[in-house]
Coordinates of C-alpha atoms and ligand atoms in Angstrom, one line a residue:
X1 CA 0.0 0.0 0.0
X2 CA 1.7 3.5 -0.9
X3 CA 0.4 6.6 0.6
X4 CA -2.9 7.9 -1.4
X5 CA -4.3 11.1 0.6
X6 CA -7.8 10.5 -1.3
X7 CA -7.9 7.2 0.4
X8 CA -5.9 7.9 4.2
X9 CA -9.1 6.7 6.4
X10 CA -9.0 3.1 7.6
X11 CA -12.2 1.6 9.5
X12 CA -11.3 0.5 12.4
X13 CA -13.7 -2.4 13.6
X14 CA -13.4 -2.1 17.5
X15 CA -16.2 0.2 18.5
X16 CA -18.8 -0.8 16.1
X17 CA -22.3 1.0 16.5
X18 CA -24.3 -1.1 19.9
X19 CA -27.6 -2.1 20.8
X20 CA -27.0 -2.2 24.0
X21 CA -23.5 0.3 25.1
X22 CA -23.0 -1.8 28.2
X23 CA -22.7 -5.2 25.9
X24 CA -19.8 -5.1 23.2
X25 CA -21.6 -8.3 21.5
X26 CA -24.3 -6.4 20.4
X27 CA -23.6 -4.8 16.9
X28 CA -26.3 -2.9 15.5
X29 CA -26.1 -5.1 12.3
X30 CA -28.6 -2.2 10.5
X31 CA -26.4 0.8 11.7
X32 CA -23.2 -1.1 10.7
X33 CA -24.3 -1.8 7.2
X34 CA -25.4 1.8 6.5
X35 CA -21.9 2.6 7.6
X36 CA -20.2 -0.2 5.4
X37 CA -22.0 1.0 2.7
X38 CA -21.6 4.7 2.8
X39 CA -17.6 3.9 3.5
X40 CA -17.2 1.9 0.1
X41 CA -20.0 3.8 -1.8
X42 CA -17.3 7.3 -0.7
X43 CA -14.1 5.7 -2.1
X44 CA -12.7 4.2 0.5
X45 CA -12.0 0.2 1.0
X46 CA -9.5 -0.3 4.3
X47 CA -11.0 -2.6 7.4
X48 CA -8.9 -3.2 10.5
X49 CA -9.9 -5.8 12.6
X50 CA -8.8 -8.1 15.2
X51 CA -9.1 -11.7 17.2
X52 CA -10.4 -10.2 20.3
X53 CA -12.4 -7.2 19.1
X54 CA -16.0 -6.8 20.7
X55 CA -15.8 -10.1 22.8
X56 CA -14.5 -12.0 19.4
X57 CA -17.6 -10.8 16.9
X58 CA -15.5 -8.2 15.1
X59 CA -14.2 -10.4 12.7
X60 CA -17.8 -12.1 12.7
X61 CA -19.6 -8.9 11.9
X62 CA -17.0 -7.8 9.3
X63 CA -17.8 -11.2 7.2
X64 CA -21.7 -10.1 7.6
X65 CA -21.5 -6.7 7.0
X66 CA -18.6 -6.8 4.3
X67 CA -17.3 -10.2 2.9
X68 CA -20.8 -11.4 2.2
X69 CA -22.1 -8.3 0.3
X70 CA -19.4 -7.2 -1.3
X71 CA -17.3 -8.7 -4.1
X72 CA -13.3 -9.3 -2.6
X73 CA -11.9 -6.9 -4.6
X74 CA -14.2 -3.8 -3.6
X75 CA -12.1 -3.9 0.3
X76 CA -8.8 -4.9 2.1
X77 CA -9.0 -6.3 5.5
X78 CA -6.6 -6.7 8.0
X79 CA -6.6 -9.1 10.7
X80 CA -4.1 -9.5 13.4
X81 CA -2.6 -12.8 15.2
X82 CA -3.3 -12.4 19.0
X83 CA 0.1 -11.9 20.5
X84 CA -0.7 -12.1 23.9
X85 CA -2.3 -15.7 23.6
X86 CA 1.1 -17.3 22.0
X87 CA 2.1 -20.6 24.2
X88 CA 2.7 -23.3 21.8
X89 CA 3.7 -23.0 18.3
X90 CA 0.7 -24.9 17.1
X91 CA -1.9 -22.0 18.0
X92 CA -0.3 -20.0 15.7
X93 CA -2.2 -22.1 12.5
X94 CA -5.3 -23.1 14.7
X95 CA -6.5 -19.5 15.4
X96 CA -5.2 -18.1 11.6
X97 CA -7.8 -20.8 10.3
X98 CA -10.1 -19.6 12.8
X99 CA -9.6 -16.2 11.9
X100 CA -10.3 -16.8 8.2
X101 CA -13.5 -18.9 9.0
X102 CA -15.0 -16.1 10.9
X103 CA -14.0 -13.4 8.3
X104 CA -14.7 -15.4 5.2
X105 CA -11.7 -13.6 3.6
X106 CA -10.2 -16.4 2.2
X107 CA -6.9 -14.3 2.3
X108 CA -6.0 -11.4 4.5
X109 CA -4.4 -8.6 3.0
X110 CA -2.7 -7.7 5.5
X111 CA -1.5 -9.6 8.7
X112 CA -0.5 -8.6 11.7
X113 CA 1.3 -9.3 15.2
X114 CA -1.0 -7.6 17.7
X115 CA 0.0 -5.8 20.3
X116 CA 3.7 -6.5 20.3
X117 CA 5.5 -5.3 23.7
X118 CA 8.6 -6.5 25.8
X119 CA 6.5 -9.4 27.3
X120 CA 4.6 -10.3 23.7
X121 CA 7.6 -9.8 21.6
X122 CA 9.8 -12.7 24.2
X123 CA 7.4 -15.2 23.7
X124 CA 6.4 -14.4 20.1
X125 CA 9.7 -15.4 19.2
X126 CA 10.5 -18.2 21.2
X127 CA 6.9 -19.7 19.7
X128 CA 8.1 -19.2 16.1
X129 CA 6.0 -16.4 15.4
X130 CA 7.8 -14.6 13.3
X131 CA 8.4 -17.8 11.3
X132 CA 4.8 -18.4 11.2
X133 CA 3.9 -14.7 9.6
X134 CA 6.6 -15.3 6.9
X135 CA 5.3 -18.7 6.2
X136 CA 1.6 -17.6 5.2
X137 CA 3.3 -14.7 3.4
X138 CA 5.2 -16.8 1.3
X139 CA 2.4 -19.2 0.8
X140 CA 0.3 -16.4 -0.3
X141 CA -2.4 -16.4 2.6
X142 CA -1.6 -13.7 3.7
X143 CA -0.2 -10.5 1.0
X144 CA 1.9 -8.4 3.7
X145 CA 2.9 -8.5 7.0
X146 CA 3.8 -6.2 9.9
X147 CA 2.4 -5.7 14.0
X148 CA 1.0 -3.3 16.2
X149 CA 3.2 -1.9 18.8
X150 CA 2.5 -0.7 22.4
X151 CA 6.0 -0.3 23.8
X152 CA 8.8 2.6 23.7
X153 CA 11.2 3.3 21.1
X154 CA 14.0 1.2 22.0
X155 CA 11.9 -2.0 21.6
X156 CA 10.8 -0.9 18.6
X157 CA 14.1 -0.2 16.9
X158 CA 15.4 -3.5 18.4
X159 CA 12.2 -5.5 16.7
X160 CA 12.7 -3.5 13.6
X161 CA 16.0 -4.2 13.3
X162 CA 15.9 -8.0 13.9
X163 CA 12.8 -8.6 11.6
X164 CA 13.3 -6.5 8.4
X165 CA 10.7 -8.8 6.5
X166 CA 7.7 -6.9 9.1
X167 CA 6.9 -3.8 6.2
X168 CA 4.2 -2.2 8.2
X169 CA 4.0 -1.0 12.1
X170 CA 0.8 0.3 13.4
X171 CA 1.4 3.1 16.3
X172 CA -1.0 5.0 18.2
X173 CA -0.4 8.5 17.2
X174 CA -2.0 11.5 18.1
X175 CA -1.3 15.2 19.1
X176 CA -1.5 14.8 22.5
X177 CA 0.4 11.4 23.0
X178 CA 2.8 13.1 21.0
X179 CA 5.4 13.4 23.8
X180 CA 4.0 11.6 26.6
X181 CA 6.9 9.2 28.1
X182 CA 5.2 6.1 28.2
X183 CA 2.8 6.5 24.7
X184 CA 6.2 7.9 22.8
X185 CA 4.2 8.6 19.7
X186 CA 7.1 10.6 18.4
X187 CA 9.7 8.8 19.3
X188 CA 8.3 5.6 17.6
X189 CA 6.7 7.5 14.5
X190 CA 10.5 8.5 13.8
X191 CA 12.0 4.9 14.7
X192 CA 9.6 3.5 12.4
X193 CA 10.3 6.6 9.7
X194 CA 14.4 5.3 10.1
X195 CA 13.5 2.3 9.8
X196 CA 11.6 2.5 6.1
X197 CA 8.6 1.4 7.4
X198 CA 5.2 1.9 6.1
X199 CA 2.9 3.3 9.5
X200 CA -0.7 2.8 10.2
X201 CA -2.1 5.4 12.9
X202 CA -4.5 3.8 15.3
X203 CA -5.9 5.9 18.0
X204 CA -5.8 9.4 16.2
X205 CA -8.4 10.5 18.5
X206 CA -7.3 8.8 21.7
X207 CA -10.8 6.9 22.1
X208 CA -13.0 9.6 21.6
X209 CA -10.9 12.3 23.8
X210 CA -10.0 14.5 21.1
X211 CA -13.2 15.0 20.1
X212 CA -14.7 16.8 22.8
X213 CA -12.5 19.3 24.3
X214 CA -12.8 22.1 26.9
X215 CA -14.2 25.4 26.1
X216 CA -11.3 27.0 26.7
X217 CA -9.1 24.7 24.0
X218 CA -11.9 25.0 21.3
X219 CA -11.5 28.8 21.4
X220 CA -7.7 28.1 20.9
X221 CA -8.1 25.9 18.2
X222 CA -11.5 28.2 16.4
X223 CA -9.5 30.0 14.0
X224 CA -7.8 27.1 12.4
X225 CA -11.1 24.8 11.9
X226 CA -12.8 26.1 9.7
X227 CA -16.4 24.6 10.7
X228 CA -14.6 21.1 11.1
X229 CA -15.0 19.0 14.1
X230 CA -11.7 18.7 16.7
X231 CA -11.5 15.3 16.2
X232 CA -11.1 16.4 11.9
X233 CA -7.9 18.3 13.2
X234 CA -6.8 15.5 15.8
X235 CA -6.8 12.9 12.3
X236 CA -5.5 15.6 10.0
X237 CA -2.4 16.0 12.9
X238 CA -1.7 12.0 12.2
X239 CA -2.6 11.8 8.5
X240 CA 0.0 14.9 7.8
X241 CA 2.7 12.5 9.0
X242 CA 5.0 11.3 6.0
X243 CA 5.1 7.9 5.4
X244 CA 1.9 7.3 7.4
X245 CA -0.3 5.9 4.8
X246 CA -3.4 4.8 6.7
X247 CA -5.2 6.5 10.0
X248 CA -7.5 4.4 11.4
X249 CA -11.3 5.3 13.2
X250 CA -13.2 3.0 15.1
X251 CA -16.5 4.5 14.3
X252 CA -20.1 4.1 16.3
X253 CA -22.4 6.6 14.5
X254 CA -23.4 7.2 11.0
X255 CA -22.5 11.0 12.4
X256 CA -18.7 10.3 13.0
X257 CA -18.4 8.5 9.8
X258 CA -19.7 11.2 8.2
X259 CA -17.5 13.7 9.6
X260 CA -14.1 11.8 9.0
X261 CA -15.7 11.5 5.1
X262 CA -15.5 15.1 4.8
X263 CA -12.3 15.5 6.5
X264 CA -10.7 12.6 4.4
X265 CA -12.3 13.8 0.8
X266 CA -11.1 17.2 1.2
X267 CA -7.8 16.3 2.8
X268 CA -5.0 19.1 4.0
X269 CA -2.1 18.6 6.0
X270 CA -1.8 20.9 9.4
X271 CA 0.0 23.8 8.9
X272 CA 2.2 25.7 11.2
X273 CA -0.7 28.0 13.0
X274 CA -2.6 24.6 13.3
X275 CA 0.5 22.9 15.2
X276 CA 0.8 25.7 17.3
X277 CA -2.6 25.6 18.6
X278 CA -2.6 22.0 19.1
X279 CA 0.4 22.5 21.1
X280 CA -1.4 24.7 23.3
X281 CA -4.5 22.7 23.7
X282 CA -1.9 19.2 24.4
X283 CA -0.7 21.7 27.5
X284 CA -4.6 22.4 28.5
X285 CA -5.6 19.1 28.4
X286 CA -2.3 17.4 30.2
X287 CA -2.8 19.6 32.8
X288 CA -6.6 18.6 33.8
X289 CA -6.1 14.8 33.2
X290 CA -6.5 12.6 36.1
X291 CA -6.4 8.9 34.2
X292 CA -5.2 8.6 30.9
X293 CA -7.2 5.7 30.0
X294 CA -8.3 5.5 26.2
X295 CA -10.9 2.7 26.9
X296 CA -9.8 0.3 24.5
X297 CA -11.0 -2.5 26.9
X298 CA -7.9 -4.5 26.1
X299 CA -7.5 -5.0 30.1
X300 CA -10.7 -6.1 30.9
X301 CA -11.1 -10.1 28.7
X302 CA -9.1 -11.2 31.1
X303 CA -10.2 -10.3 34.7
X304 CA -11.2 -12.8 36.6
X305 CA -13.4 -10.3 38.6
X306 CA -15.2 -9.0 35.2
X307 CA -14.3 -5.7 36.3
X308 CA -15.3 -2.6 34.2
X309 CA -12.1 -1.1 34.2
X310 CA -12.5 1.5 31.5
X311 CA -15.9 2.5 32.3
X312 CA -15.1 3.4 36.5
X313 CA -11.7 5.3 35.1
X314 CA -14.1 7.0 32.6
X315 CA -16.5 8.0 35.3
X316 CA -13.7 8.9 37.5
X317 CA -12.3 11.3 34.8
X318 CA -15.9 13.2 34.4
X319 CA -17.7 12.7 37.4
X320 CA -16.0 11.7 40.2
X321 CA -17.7 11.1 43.5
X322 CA -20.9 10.0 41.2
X323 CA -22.3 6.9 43.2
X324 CA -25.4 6.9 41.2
X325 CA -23.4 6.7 38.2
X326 CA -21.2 4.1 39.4
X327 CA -23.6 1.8 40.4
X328 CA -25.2 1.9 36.6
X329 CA -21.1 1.0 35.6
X330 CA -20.8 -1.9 38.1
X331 CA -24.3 -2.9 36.8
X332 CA -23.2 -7.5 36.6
X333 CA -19.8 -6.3 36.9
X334 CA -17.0 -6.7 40.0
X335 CA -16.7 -3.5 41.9
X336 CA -13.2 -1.8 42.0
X337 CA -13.0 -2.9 45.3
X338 CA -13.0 -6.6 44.1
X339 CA -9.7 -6.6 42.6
X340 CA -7.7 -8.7 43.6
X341 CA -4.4 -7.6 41.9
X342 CA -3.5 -10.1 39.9
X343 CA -1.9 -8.1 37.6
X344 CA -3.4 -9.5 34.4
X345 CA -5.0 -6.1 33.1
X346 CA -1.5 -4.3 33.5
X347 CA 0.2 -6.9 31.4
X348 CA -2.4 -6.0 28.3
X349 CA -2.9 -2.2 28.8
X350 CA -1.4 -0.3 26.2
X351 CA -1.2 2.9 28.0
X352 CA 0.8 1.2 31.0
X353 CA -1.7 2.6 33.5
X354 CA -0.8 1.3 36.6
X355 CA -4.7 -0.4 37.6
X356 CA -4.7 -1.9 40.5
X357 CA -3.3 1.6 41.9
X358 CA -5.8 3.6 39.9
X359 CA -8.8 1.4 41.3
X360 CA -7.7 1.8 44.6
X361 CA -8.6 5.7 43.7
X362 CA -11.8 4.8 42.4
X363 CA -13.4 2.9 45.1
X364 CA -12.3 5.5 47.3
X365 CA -14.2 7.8 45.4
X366 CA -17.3 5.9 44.7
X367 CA -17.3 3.3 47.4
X368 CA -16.1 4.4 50.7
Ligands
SF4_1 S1 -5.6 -6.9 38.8 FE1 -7.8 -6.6 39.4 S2 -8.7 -5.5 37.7 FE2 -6.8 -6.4 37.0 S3 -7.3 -8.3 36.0 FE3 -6.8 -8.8 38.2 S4 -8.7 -8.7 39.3 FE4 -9.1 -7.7 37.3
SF4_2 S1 -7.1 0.7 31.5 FE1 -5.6 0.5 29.8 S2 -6.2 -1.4 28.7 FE2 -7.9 -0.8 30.1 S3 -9.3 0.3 28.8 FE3 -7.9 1.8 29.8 S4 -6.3 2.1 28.4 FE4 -7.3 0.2 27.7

């Protein structure tokens, strides 16, 4: 894939549109098709999907909503091997055959290592993963290969370095992850950039935190919008990036696809005045944020207290103290104070937030 800035939005298929927002296996099949369709039908043909996306449906509902209605060669899909489940270096073909049986693909386009960090990248390659991508590469089930990354900079240039046959690495990117220490959004984008490497931007709008900003940071950023949305600027900040050549958006409303349409058809890069400002909102915003949590819900499949992690640190952002509130969030759900720090969410959070800690704040707040 080479850069096209006609074509730079990539559907991300983590945050499909919901029946029901407290049950990630509901997919709005009816919403999801109208978006489908109005994606393809406005140029565009890039899906990114994964094992463990809404409870393991993703890939499900992408086969309904896109393999079946539309011919192969109308879409590219990418599908990604999950890296934290590697044990035995059988698994590696069972859940690739699993993953094309749910998507109906037949082929993935592109194929990738999920989720790679210090912990994944040890036991990918003592499990012959690395092997295993080059293997359905050269066997043509797969057409290219590459992984998503959730680690710093050094770990990156070290896995670039020792696999020069991975040509794409996916990196959250956005403006205001841009320096943060553990995120290193920068320092990556440009370890990747050395490297040659193509780069896919996930998380452009940091989960929906972009897109609705303070007062006082929209009248900062006013004169450089235009009429568009924040979150247009937050993906025109990623998609100016050379060498990025895909930003992905996990979308939920007909609305939001509608508004990264229009940003995408009439694409500009940022210009100085706009970097500016968003330097000056990054400051605003890092200096009210209490937990940095971009509810990706990779912690939470694991817990064996079913706790809703990123739903108490959301309400503990916006309304702290709200008991009420909380109460609808621990609705069939462990309470914070029913942790019992095993540590599993902390090995799969891609923002290294340090849970059990942070819970310990929230029952405070809505418990005691
Ligand atoms: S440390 Fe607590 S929140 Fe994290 S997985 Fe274990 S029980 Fe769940
Ligand atoms: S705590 Fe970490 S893994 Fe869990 S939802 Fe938030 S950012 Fe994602």
């Amino acid at each position: 894939m080479e850069r096209d800035e006609n074509k730079l939005l990539g559907f991300g298929c983590m945050r499909f549109p919901l029946l029901n927002s407290e049950d990630p296996k509901s997919i709005d099949y009816k919403s999801l098709y109208e978006m489908v369709d109005l994606y393809l039908d406005s140029g565009f043909g890039y899906f990114d999907t994964a094992y463990m996306y809404h409870g393991g449906l993703s890939e499900v509902a992408l086969r309904k909503a896109l393999v079946e209605r539309y011919s192969r060669d109308r879409f590219t899909i990418t599908d990604k091997w999950p890296s934290y489940m590697a044990t035995r270096n059988e698994d590696y073909e069972i859940i690739f055959k699993e993953q094309l049986e749910k998507t109906g693909a037949r082929y993935f386009d592109y194929y990738w290592l999920h989720n790679l960090n210090l912990g994944s990248y040890e036991t990918t390659k003592k499990c012959g993963g690395f092997e295993f991508l080059k293997r359905l590469k050269k066997e043509g089930r797969v057409r290219n290969i590459g992984f998503s990354f959730h680690d710093g900079h050094t770990l990156l240039d070290e896995i670039l370095t020792e696999h020069p046959e991975l040509e794409y690495v996916q990196l959250q990117i956005n403006y205001l992850d841009w320096n943060n220490g553990f995120v290193e959004s920068r320092k990556n984008y440009e370890t990747a950039i050395k490297h040659n490497r193509k780069v896919i931007v996930m998380e452009p709008v940091k989960g929906g935190r972009l897109s609705s900003l303070p007062e006082e940071a929209i009248s900062i950023l006013s004169p450089c919008l235009n009429g568009e949305s924040p979150s247009s600027i937050a993906l025109r900040f990623a998609a100016s990036l050379d060498g990025v050549v895909m930003v992905l958006s996990g979308m939920s409303r007909l609305s939001q696809l509608e508004d990264n349409i229009k940003t995408f058809k009439n694409f500009r890069k940022v210009d100085e005045e706009d970097i500016k400002a968003l330097d000056r909102v990054r400051q605003i915003l890092l200096s009210k944020e209490e937990i940095a949590c971009t509810s990706c819900a990779y912690c939470t499949g694991e817990c064996p207290m079913n706790i809703n992690i990123p739903g108490y640190f959301a309400l503990y952002n916006s309304h702290p103290g709200s008991k009420d509130m909380y109460k609808r969030a621990a609705r069939g759900r462990g309470l914070a104070s029913e942790c019992i720090e095993c540590g599993e969410c902390e090995l799969r959070c891609p923002q290294h937030l340090p849970i059990r800690k942070l819970l310990k704040d929230v029952r405070a707040s809505f418990e005691d």
